[in-house]
XYZ file of C-alpha atoms in Angstrom:
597
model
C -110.483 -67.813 180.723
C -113.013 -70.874 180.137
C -113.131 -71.566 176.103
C -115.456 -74.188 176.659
C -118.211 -71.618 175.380
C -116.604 -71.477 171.827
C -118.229 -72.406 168.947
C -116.983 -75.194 167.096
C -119.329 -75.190 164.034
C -117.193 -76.300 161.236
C -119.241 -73.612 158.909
C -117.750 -71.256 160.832
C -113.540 -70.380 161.191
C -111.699 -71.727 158.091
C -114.502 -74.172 156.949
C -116.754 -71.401 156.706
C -115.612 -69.290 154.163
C -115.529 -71.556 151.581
C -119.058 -72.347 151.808
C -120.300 -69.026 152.050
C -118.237 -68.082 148.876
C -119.834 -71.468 147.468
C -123.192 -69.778 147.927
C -122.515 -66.360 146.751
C -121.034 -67.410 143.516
C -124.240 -70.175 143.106
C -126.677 -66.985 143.602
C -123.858 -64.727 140.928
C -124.545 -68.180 138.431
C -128.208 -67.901 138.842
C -128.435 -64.007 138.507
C -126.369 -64.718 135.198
C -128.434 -67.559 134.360
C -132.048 -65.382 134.833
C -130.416 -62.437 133.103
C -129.207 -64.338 129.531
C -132.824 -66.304 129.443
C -134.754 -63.166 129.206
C -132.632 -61.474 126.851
C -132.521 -64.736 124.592
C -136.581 -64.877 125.232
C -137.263 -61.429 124.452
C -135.164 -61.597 120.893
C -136.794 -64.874 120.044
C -140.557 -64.133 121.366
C -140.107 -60.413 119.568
C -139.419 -61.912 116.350
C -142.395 -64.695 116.618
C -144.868 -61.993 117.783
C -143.523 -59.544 114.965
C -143.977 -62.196 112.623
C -147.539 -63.373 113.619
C -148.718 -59.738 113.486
C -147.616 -59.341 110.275
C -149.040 -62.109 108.572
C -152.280 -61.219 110.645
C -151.886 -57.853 108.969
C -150.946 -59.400 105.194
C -154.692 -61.678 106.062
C -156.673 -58.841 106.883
C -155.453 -56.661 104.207
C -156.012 -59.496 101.916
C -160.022 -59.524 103.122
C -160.257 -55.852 103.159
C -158.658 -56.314 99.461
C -161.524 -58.074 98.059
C -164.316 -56.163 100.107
C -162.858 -53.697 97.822
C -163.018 -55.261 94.527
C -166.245 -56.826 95.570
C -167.802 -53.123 95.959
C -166.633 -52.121 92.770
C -167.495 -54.896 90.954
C -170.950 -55.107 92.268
C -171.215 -51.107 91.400
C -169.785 -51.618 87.781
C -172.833 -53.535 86.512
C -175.522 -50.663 87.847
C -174.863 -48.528 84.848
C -175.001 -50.985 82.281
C -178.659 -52.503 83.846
C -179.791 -48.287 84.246
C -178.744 -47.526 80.641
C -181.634 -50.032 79.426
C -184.048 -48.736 81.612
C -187.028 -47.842 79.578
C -188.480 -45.448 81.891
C -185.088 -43.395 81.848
C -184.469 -43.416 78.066
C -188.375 -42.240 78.244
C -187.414 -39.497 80.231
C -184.591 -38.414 78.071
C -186.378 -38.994 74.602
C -189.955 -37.028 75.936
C -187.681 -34.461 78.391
C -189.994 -35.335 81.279
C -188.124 -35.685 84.033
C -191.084 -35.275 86.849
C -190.046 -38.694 88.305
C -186.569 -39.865 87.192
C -185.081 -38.823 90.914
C -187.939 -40.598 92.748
C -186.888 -44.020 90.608
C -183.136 -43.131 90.968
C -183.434 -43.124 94.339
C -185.414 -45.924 94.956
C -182.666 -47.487 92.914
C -180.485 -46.581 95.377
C -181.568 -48.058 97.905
C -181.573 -51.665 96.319
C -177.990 -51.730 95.563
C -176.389 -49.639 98.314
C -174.681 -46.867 96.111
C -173.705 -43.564 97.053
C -175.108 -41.506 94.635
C -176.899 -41.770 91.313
C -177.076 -39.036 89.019
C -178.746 -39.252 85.182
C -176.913 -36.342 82.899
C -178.872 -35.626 79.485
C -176.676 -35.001 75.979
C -175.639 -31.605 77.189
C -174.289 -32.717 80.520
C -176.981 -31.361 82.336
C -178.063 -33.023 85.398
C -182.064 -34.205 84.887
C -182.309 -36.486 87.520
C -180.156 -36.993 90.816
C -180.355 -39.100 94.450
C -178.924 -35.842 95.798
C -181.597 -33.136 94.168
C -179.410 -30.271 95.421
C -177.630 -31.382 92.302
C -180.526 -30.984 89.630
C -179.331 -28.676 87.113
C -175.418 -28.789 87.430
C -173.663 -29.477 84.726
C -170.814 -31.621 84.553
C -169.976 -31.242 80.134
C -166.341 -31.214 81.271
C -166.287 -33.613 83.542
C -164.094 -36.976 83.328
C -167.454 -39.080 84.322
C -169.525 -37.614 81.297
C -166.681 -36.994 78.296
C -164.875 -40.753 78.571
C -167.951 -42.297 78.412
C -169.533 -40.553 75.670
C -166.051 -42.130 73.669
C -166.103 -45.522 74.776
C -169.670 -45.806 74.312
C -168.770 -48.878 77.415
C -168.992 -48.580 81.238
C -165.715 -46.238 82.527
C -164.574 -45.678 85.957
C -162.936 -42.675 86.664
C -161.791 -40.672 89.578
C -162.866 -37.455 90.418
C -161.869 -34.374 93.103
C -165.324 -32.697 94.309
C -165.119 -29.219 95.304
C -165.901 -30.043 98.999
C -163.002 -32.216 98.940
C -162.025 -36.514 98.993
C -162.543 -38.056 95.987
C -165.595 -40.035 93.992
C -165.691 -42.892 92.633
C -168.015 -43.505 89.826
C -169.008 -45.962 87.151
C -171.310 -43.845 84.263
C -172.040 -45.509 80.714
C -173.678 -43.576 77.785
C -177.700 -44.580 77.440
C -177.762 -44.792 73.348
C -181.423 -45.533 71.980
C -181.637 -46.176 67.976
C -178.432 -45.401 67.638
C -178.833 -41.938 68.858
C -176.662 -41.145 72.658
C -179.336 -39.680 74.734
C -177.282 -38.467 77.749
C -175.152 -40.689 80.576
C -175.625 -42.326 83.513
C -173.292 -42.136 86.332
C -173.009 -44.572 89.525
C -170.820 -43.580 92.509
C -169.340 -46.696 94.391
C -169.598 -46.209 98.272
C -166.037 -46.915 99.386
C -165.906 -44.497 101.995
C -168.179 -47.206 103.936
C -165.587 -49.906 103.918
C -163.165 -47.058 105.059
C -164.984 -46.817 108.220
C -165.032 -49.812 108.916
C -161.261 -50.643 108.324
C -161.040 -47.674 110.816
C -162.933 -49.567 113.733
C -160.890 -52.729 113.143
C -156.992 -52.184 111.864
C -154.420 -49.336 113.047
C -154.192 -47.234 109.613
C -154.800 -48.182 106.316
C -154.083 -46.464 102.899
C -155.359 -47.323 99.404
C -152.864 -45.584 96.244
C -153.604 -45.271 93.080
C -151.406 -46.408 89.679
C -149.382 -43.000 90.976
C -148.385 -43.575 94.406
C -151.107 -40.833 95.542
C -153.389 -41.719 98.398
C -157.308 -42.038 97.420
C -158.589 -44.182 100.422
C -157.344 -43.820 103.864
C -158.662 -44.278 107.518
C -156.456 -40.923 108.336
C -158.622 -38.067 106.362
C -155.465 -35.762 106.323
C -153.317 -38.421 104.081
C -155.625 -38.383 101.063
C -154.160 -36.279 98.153
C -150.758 -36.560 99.400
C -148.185 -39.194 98.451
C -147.305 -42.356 101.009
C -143.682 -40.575 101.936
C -145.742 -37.153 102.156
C -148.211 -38.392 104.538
C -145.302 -39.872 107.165
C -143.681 -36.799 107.103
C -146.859 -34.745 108.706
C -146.108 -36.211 111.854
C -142.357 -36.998 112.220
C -140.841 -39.613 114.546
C -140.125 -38.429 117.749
C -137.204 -37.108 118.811
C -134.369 -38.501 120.859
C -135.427 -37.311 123.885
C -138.653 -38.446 123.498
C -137.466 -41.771 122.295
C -135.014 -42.288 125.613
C -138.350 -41.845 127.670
C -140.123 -44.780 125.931
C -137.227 -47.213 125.724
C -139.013 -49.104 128.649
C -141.894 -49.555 126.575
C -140.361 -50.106 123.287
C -137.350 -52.294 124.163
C -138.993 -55.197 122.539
C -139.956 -54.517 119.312
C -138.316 -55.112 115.762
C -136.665 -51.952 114.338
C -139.948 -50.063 112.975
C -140.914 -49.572 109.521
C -142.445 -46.233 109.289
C -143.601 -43.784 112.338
C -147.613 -42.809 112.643
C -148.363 -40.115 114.829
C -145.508 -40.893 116.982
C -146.085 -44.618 117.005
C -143.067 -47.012 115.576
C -145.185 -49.399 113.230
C -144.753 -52.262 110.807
C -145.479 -51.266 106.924
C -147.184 -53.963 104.860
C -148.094 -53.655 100.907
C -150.836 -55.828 99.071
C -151.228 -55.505 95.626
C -154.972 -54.661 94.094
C -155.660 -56.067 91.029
C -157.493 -53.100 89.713
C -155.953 -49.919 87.865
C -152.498 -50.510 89.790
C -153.805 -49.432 93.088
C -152.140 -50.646 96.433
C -153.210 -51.397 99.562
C -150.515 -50.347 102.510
C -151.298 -51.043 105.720
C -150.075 -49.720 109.156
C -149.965 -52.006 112.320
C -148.120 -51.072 116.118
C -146.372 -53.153 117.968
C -148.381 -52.709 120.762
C -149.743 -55.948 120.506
C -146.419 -57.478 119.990
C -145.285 -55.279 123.056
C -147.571 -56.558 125.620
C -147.451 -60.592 124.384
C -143.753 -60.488 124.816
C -144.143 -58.757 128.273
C -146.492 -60.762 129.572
C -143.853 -64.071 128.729
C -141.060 -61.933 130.182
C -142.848 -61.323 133.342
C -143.816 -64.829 133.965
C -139.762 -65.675 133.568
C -138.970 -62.858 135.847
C -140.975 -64.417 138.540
C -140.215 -67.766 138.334
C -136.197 -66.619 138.768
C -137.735 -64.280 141.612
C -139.390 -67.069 143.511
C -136.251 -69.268 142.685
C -133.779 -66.545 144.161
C -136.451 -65.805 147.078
C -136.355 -69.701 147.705
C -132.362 -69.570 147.773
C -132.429 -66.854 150.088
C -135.103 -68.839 152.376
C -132.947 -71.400 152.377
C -129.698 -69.555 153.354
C -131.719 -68.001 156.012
C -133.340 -70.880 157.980
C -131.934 -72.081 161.251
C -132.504 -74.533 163.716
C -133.826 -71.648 166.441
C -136.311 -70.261 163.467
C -137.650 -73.871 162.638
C -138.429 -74.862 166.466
C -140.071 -71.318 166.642
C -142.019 -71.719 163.579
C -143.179 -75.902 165.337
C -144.177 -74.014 168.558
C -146.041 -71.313 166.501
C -147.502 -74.229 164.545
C -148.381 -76.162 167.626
C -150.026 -73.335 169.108
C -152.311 -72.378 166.281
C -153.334 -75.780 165.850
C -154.523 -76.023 169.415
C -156.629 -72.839 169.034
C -157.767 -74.074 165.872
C -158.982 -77.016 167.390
C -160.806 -74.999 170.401
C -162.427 -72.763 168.126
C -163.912 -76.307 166.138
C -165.089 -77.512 169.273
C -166.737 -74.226 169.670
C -168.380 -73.542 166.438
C -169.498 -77.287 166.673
C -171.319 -76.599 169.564
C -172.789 -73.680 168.077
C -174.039 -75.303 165.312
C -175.567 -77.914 166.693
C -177.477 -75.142 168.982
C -178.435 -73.220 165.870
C -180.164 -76.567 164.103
C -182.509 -77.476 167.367
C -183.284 -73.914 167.032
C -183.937 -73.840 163.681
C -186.270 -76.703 163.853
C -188.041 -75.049 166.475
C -188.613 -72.292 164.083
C -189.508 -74.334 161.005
C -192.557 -76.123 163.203
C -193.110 -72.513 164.383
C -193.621 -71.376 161.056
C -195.364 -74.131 159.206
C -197.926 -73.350 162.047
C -198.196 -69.894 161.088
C -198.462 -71.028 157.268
C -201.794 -73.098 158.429
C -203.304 -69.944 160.316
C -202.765 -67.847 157.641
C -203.793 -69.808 154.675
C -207.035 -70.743 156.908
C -207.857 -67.150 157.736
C -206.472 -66.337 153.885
C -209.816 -68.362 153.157
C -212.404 -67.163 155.580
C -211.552 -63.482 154.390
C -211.599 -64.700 150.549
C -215.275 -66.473 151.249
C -216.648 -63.264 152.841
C -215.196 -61.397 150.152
C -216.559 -63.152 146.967
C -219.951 -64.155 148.249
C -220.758 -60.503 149.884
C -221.391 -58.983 146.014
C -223.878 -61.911 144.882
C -225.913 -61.548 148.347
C -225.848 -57.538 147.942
C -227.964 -58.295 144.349
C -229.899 -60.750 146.031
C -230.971 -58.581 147.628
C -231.836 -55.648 145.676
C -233.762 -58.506 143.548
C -235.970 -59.718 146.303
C -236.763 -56.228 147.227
C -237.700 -55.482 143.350
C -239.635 -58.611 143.058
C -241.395 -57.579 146.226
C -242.354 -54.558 144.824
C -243.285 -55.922 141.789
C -245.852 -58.215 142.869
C -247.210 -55.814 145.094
C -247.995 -54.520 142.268
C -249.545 -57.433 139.955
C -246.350 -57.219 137.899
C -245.902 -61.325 138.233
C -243.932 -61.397 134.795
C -241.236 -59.486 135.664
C -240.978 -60.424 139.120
C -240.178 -64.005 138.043
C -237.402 -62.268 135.941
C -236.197 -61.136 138.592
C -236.123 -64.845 140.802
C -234.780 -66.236 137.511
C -231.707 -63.638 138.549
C -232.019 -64.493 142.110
C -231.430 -68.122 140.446
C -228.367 -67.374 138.986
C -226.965 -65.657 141.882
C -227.395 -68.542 143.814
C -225.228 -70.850 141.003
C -222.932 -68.230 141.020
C -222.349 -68.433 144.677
C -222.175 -72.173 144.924
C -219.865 -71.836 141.478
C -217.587 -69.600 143.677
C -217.509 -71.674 146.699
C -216.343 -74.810 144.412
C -213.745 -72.250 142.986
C -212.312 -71.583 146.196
C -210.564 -74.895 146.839
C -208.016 -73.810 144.783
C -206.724 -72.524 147.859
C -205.959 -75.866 149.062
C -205.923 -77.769 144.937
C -206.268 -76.464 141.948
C -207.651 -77.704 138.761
C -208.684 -77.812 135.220
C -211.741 -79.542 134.908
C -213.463 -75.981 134.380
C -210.982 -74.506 131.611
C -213.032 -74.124 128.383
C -212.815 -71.257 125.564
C -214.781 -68.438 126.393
C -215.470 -65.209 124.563
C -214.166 -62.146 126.743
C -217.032 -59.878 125.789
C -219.610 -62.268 126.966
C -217.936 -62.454 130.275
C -217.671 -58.786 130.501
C -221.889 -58.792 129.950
C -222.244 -61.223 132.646
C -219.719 -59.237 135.305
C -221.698 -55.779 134.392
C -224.878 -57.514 134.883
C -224.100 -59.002 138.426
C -222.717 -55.370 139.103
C -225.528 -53.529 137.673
C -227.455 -52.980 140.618
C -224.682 -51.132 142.363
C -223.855 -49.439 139.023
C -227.652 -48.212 139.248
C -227.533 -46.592 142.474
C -225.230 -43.982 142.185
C -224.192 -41.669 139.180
C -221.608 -43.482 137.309
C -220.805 -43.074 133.392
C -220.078 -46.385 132.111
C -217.726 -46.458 128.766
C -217.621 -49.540 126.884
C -215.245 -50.165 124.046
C -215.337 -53.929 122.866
C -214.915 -54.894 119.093
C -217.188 -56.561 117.122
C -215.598 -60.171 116.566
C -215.165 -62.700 119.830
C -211.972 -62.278 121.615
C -211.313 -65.556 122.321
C -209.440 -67.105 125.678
C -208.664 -70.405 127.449
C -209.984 -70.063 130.787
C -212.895 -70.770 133.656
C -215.740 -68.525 133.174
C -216.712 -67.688 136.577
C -213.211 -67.328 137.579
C -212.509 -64.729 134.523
C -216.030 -62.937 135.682
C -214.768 -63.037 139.390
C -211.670 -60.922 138.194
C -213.360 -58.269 136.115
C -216.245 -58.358 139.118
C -213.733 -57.390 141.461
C -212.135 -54.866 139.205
C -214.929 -52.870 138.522
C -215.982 -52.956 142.243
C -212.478 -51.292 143.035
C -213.069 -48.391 140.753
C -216.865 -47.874 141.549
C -215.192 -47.762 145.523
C -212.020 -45.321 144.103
C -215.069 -43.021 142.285
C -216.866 -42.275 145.372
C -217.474 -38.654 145.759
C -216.346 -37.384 142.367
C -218.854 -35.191 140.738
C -218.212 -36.739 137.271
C -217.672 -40.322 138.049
C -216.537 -41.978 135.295
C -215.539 -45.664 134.032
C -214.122 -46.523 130.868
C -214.028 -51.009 129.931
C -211.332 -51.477 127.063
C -211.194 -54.751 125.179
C -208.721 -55.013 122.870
C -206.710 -58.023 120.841
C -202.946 -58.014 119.284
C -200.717 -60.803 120.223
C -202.779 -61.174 123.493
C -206.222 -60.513 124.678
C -206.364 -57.177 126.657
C -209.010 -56.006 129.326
C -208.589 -52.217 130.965
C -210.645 -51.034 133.674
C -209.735 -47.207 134.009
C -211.550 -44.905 136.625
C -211.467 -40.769 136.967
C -210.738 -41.440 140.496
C -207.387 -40.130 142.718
C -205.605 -43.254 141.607
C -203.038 -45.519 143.571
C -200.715 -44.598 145.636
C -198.795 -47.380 146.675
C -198.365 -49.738 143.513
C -195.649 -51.626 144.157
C -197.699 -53.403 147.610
C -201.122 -53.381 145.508
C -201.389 -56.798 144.722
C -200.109 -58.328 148.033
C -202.641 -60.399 150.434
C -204.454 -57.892 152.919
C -203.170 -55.264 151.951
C -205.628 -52.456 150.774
C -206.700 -48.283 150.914
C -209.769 -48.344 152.076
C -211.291 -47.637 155.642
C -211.546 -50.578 158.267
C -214.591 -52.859 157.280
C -215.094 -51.586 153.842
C -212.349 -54.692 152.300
C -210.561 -57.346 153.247
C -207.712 -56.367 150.839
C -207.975 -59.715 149.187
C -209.853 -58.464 145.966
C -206.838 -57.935 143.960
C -204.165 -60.715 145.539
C -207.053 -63.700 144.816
C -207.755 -62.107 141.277
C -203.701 -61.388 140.702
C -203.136 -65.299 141.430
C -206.695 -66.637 139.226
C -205.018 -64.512 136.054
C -201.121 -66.330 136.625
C -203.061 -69.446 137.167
C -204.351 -68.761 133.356
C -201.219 -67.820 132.099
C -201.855 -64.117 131.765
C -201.000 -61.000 133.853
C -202.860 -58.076 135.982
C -201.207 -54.874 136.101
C -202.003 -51.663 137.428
C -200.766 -48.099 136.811
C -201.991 -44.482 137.207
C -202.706 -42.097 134.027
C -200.046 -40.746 132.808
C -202.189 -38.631 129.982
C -202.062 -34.560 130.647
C -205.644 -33.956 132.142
C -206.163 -37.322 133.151
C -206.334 -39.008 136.596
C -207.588 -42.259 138.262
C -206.086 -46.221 138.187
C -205.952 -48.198 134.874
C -205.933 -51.915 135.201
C -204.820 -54.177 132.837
C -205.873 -58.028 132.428
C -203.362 -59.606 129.410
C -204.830 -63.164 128.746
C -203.090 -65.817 126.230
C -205.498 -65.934 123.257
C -207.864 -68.970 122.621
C -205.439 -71.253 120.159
C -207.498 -74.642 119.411
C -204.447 -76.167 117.831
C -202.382 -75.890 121.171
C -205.115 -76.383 123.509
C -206.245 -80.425 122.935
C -207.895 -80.445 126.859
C -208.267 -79.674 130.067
C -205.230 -81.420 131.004
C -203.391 -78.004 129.608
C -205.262 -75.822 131.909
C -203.568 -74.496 134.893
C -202.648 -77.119 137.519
């Protein structure tokens, strides 16, 4: 037989054994190791975090603690400040009680109590916050006998019938020496209750004899601390085997509440020998201390999984793993190469497209102002020529007067147009030099005036609301007319063949200056595309769908807003739109300079 073929490794045969053995106990050390650091962590981390949490608890009961004493305190001085009230001791001298409530409650609401009630001599109740109360009488009550002793502000305690307990401050109103009946102040506690319940895990105020007055649980009040932990008792052994995952980390507990092992802690109120007790979980201290543990447990789990890498490698693994390597490299570097070449593809491309669309830019924003020219000088040649044709007519007939009113409009059509023309290089820069202060209801004259000839041919009620003082804005006139020009030329078009045809012009101030154009016409149906650049309802030839874009873009330009919406009013139909303008402030506004750029 050949034995050249056996191994002579010297891991292997008698030098191998020791070394494996080496290993194993190494790993047993470690798994010793891991096991006695998290026990030692969890002990010393569950005592820290049981710690912390309690003096959390001790500082919050300590705050809650003197909201307390702050509340009564602040309540205790009401009666003595009511009891001189001349309008009550009125009441009780004269028997007229027609208003006490109405002042007790408005009382009330200055200081934040929960209830004021005003009892006369008999114990009668003559004036109340709650006036389901007027007319009970309360002669044996602690709130209305200990006062009329002391003749000085009591507290006392007191059981209603519908349960809980009040707490109220009263003091005996005495006038010439004579008592006249008591006053009695409850102190809203049950407030701060709620709001311990939102923050802190249970809390419990006692009084001087152990019994519970105060608590975030509602079923522990009236009952004794001891009485209260027994109406839920711990759980039982069973129960407790199930959450020894969950509970392995925390301190023994103090107390159980509903189920739940907690830590007990007791503040001291200076006031009648009441305590505060307060119940906290560990739950907090639970998931701290897990979250430590868990970090340990997988650093020792990476450490063991590195061991066991190690004890696994080989020689045959590690060439494998540099030919793998190799490989991947070389198909990482083909798939550069590629994606190189791609890119560089995609740029020429893209800066084909970029020239492509910079040309398209120019076309549109060239055709953008052919279609706007057409647009805003077609409605001052329309009343040109209804003008000439009246001036014609009137001069036919010897009426040379008010034919040369008439030219004197022709006139002003023709400033208007070459106003507009000068307006439309905005398109290309825009400017200020025309931004003055300009009274909205004068430019709503001028824009019904250049309309009125079309208004005047058909049927069409016009509504104007405007108020009587200037509504001031920062703006350029024939720009603000060209806006409201163009409005009320969409809703004389949406109006068209309605037998009541209808218009309503809305100006309005508040914290801006308002315009509303509303018409009785179908209204809008496509809002959201209403304002975009060609884009419009009506039939080829009758718009160029610019109307609203151009006046859309004049109103941002003056730092205001058009809006449109339908009517939302039962019986009502048609468009409403709205032109919000910044109102005309001479202390901001020193120039042009702060007109739009």
């Amino acid at each position: 037989m050949n034995r050249k073929g056996v191994s002579s490794d010297p891991s292997e045969g008698k030098g191998g054994s020791p070394a494996r053995w080496g290993l194993r106990g190494a790993i047993a050390v470690l798994l010793v190791v891991a096991v006695g650091t998290i026990w030692l962590t969890n002990a010393w981390l569950t005592a820290r975090f049981s710690e912390n949490t309690r003096v959390r608890t001790e500082l919050r009961s300590a705050l809650y603690t003197g909201n307390l004493l702050s509340e009564l305190q602040r309540t205790s001085v009401v009666p003595l400040l009511l009891a001189r009230d001349p309008a009550l001791i009125s009441a009780l001298t004269s028997n007229n009680f027609s208003g006490t409530s109405a002042r007790l409650m408005s009382a009330q609401k200055e200081i934040g109590a929960a209830s004021i009630r005003l009892l006369d001599a008999s114990g009668r109740t003559v004036g109340s916050t709650d006036r389901n109360l007027l007319g009970t009488n309360y002669v044996q009550a602690p709130f209305f006998v200990e006062p009329l002793r002391s003749k000085d502000t009591v507290f006392t305690v007191s059981t209603p019938a519908q349960g809980g307990y009040d707490f109220n401050y009263s003091r005996a109103i005495v006038s010439e020496g004579r008592t006249l009946g008591v006053i009695v102040v409850g102190a809203d506690l049950s407030r701060l209750v709620r709001s311990w319940a939102g923050i802190s895990d249970a809390i419990t105020v006692t009084d001087s004899s152990g019994v519970i007055i105060l608590s975030t649980e509602p079923r522990w009040r009236g009952l004794t601390l001891p009485e209260a932990l027994e109406i839920r008792s711990a759980p039982s052994a069973i129960a407790r085997a199930f959450q020894v995952t969950a509970d392995w980390t925390s301190m023994p507990a103090d107390a159980y509440v509903e189920g739940k092992a907690v830590m007990q802690s007791e503040t001291r109120i200076p006031f009648r020998g009441w305590k505060m007790v307060a119940f906290t979980t560990y739950d907090s201290v639970r998931e701290r201390v897990n979250s430590v543990l868990a970090l340990v447990i997988m650093g020792f789990a990476i450490l063991l999984a590195a061991v066991f890498y190690l004890l696994s490698r080989r020689a045959r693994g590690e060439t494998a793993a540099y030919m793998r390597e190799s490989a991947d490299l070389r198909a990482l570097n083909n798939r550069l190469t590629r994606e190189i070449a791609e890119r560089e593809r995609v740029q020429k491309e893209l800066r084909v497209a970029e020239q492509t669309v910079q040309q398209s830019s120019k076309l549109a924003a060239l055709g953008e102002m052919s279609a706007g020219v057409s647009h805003e000088l077609n409605q001052p040649l329309a009343a040109m020529k209804t003008y000439l044709a009246g001036a014609r007519l009137l001069l036919q007939r010897g009426r040379g007067e008010e034919a040369l009113s008439s030219f004197q409009r022709i006139d002003d059509l023709v400033e208007r147009m070459g106003a507009i023309t000068r307006q439309l290089k905005s398109y290309a820069r825009k400017g200020g030099e025309a931004f003055e202060s300009v009274d909205l209801r004068a430019a709503l004259s001028s824009a019904l005036m250049m309309m009125e000839p079309q208004l005047r041919s058909r049927k069409i009620r016009i509504q104007r609301n405007v108020p009587r003082y200037p509504v001031v804005v920062y703006c350029d006139r024939i720009r603000l007319e060209q806006i409201i020009i163009n409005l009320l030329r969409n809703a004389v078009d949406a109006i068209k063949g309605q037998r009541d045809a209808a218009i309503e012009i809305t100006v309005s101030t508040g914290s801006h200056a308002l315009l509303s154009v509303s018409d009785n016409g179908p209204g809008v149906s496509d809002l959201e595309n209403l304002f975009e650049p060609f884009f419009t309802t009506k039939k080829p030839g009758e718009g160029t769908g610019l109307g609203l874009a151009i006046s859309s873009g004049i109103a941002s330009d003056f730092g205001g807003r058009l809006t449109a919406h339908n009517a939302t009013e039962e019986g009502k139909s048609g468009a409403i739109f709205e032109l919000e303008l910044p109102l005309y402030d001479p202390k901001q506004r020193s120039g042009p300079q702060l007109a739009a750029e």
